[in-house]
XYZ file of C-alpha atoms in Angstrom:
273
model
C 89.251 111.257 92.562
C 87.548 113.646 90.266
C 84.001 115.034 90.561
C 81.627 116.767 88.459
C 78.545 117.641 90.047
C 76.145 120.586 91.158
C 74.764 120.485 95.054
C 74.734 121.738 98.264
C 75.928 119.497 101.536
C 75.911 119.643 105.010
C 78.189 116.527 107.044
C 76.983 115.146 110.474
C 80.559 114.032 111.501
C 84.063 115.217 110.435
C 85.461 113.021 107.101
C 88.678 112.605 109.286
C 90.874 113.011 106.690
C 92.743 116.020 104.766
C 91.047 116.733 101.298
C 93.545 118.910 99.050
C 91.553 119.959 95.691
C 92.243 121.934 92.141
C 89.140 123.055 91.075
C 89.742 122.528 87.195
C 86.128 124.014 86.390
C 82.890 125.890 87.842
C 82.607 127.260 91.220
C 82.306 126.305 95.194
C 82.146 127.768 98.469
C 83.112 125.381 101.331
C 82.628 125.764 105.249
C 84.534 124.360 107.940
C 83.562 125.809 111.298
C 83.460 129.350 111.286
C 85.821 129.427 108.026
C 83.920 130.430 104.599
C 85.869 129.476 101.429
C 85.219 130.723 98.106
C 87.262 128.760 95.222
C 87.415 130.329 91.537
C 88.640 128.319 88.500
C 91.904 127.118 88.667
C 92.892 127.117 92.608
C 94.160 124.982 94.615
C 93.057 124.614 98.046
C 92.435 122.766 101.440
C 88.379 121.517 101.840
C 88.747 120.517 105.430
C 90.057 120.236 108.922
C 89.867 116.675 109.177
C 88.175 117.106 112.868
C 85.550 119.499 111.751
C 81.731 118.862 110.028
C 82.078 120.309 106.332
C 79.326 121.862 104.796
C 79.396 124.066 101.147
C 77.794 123.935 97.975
C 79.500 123.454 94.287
C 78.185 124.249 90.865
C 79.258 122.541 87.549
C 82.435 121.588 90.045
C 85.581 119.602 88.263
C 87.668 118.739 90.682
C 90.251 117.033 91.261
C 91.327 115.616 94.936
C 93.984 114.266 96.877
C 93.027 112.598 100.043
C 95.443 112.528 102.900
C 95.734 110.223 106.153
C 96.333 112.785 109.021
C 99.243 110.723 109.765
C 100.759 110.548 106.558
C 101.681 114.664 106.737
C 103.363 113.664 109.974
C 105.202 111.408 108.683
C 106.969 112.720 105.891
C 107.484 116.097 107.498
C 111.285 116.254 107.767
C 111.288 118.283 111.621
C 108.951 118.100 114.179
C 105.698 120.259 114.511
C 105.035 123.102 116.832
C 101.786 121.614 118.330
C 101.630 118.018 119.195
C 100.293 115.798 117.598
C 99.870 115.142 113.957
C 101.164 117.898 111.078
C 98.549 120.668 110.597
C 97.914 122.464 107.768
C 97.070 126.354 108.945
C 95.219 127.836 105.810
C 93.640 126.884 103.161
C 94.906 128.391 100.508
C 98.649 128.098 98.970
C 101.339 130.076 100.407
C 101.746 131.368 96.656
C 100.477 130.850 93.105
C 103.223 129.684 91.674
C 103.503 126.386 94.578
C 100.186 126.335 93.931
C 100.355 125.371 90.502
C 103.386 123.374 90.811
C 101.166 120.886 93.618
C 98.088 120.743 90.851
C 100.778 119.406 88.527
C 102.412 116.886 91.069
C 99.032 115.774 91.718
C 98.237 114.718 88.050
C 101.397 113.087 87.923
C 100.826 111.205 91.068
C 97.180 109.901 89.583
C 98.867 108.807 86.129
C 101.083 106.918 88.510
C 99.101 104.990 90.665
C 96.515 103.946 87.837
C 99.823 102.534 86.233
C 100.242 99.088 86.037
C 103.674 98.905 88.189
C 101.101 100.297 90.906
C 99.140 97.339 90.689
C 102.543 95.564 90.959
C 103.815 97.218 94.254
C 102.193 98.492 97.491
C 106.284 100.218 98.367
C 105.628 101.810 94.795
C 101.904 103.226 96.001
C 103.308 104.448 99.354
C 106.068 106.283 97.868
C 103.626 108.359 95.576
C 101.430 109.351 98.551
C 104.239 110.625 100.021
C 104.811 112.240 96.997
C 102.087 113.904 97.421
C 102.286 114.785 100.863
C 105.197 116.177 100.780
C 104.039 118.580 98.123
C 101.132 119.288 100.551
C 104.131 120.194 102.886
C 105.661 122.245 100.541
C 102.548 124.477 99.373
C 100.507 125.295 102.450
C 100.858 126.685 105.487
C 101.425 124.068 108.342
C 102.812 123.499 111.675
C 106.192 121.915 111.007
C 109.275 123.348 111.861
C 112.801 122.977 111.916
C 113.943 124.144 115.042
C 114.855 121.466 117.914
C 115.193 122.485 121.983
C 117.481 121.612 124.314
C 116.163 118.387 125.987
C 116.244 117.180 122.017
C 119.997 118.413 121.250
C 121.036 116.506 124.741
C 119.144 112.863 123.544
C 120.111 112.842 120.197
C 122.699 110.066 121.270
C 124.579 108.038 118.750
C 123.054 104.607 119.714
C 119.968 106.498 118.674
C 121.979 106.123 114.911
C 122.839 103.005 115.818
C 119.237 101.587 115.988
C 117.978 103.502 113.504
C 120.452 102.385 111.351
C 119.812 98.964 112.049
C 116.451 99.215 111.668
C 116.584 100.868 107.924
C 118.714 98.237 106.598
C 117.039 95.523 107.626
C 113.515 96.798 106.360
C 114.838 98.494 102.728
C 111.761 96.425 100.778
C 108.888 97.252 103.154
C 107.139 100.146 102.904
C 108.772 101.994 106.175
C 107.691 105.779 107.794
C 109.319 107.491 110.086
C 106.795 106.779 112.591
C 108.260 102.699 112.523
C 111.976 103.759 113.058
C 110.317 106.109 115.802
C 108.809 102.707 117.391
C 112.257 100.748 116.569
C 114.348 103.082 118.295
C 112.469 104.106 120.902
C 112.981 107.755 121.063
C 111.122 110.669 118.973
C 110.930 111.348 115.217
C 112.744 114.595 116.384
C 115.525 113.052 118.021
C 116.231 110.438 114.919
C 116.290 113.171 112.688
C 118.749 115.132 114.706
C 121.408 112.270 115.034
C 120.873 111.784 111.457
C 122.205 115.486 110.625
C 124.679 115.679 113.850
C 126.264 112.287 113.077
C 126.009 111.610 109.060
C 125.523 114.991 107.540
C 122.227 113.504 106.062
C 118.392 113.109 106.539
C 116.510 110.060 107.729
C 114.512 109.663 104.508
C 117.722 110.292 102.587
C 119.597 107.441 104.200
C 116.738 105.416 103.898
C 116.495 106.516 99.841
C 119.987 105.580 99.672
C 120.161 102.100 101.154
C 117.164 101.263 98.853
C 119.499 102.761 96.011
C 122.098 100.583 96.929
C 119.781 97.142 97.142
C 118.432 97.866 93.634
C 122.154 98.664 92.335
C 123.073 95.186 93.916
C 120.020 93.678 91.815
C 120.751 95.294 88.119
C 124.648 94.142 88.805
C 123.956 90.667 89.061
C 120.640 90.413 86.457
C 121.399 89.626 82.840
C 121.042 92.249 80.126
C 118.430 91.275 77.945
C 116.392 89.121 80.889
C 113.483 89.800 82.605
C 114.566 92.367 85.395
C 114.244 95.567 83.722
C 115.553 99.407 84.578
C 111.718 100.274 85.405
C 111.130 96.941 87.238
C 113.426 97.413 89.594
C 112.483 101.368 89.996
C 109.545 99.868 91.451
C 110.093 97.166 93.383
C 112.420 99.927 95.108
C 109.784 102.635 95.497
C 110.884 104.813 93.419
C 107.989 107.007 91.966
C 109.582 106.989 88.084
C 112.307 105.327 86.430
C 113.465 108.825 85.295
C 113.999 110.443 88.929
C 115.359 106.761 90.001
C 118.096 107.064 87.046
C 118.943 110.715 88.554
C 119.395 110.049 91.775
C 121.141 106.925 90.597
C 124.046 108.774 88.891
C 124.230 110.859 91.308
C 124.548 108.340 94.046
C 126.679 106.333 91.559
C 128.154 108.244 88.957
C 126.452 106.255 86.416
C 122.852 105.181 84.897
C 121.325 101.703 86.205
C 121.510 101.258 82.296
C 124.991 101.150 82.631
C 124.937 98.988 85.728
C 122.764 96.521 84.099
C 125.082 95.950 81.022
C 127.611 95.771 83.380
C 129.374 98.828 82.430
C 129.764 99.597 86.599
C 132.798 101.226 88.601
C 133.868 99.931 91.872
C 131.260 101.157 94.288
C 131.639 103.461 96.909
C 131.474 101.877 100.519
C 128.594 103.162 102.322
């Protein structure tokens, strides 16, 4: 979403929802509460707490927004958060310039992506670059996730924990799956799957998850015909993977060659998982 306007506002009731800007052009000053924030030319910056009336005033604004589920921040947060609840981002500014720029770059990519027509094509494909984006969020603002896990965590984090998590991943590869469903499916907390995930396989939920999907698109270029309709990019997508250039590296590195390769059927033996 991009806007290019000159006004002042006041909201009646919070827009429950995280908006993350980059003011490309012109000026603002946003209020949330008590908090007054001023935003020059070129930042990058949080508008709102999503449970708090916004009020502020722009002038010859261009800017360009991300807009975040609470939930979503949650979600792709690899540890658990200090306060319970959902993720919560603690300023609004970026913990540095540099992260800063590198999330107002992320976002443009993200919005080339999803007006794409392989968007239009898959809702895994969609998902993947909001989480994209959230996960630069993550990466560029101060926020209440943490790594550290407590006791009653370390005790629970019990290999049938794996076991159903496990389960649960490879029978769900094509959908469009958070870590708040395995939460559900294994009945225990995000904390806990994450744990047994790094106690038991040396390896992150979301990384396990990335590589079973790896592994169900490698199983789909190996037995498509070179030349036919299933396509290196196609299959990127169906797959969820945000562009066929980051699928192709994590590809060879999961593989040791390019789904190129694999569709030609130039292909090793592969590894058992």
């Amino acid at each position: 979403m991009t806007l290019q306007l000159q006004y002042e506002f006041t909201s009646d009731l919070p827009l429950g929802r995280w908006f993350i800007g980059h003011m490309r052009g012109g000026r603002a000053l946003f209020r949330t509460g008590p908090e007054e924030v001023r935003v020059p030319p070129g930042d990058v910056f949080v508008l709102n707490q999503p449970d708090a009336c916004l009020g502020g005033a722009v002038a010859d604004a261009v800017i360009d927004f991300a807009v975040l589920e609470p939930g979503l921040l949650h979600e792709v947060a690899q540890n658990a958060s200090t306060e319970p609840g959902p993720v919560r981002i603690l300023a609004s500014h970026p913990v540095s310039g540099v992260v800063g720029g590198r999330w107002a770059r992320t976002l443009a990519v993200a919005r080339d992506l999803v007006t794409s027509p392989l968007a239009l094509k898959s809702d895994l494909f969609t998902a993947q670059v909001s989480r994209l984006v959230a996960a630069a969020t993550l990466e560029t603002f101060p926020n209440t996730a943490m790594g550290d896990t407590g006791i009653a965590d370390r005790r629970d984090a019990h290999p049938a924990t794996l076991r159903r998590a496990v389960a649960f991943i490879e029978a769900n590869p094509q959908n469009d799956v958070s870590v708040a469903d395995i939460d559900r499916a294994t009945r225990t907390s995000v904390r806990m799957v994450q744990l047994a995930f790094r106690r038991y396989l040396n390896t992150t939920l979301m990384r396990y998850l990335q590589q079973v999907r790896l592994h169900q698109a490698s199983d789909e270029l190996r037995v498509a015909s070179p030349g036919g309709p299933v396509t290196v990019t196609s299959v990127a997508a169906r797959w969820g993977f945000s562009t066929p250039a980051r699928f192709s590296l994590l590809y060879r590195q999961e593989f040791g060659l390019t789904p190129v390769q694999t569709l030609r059927g130039e292909h090793p033996p592969l590894p058992v998982r």
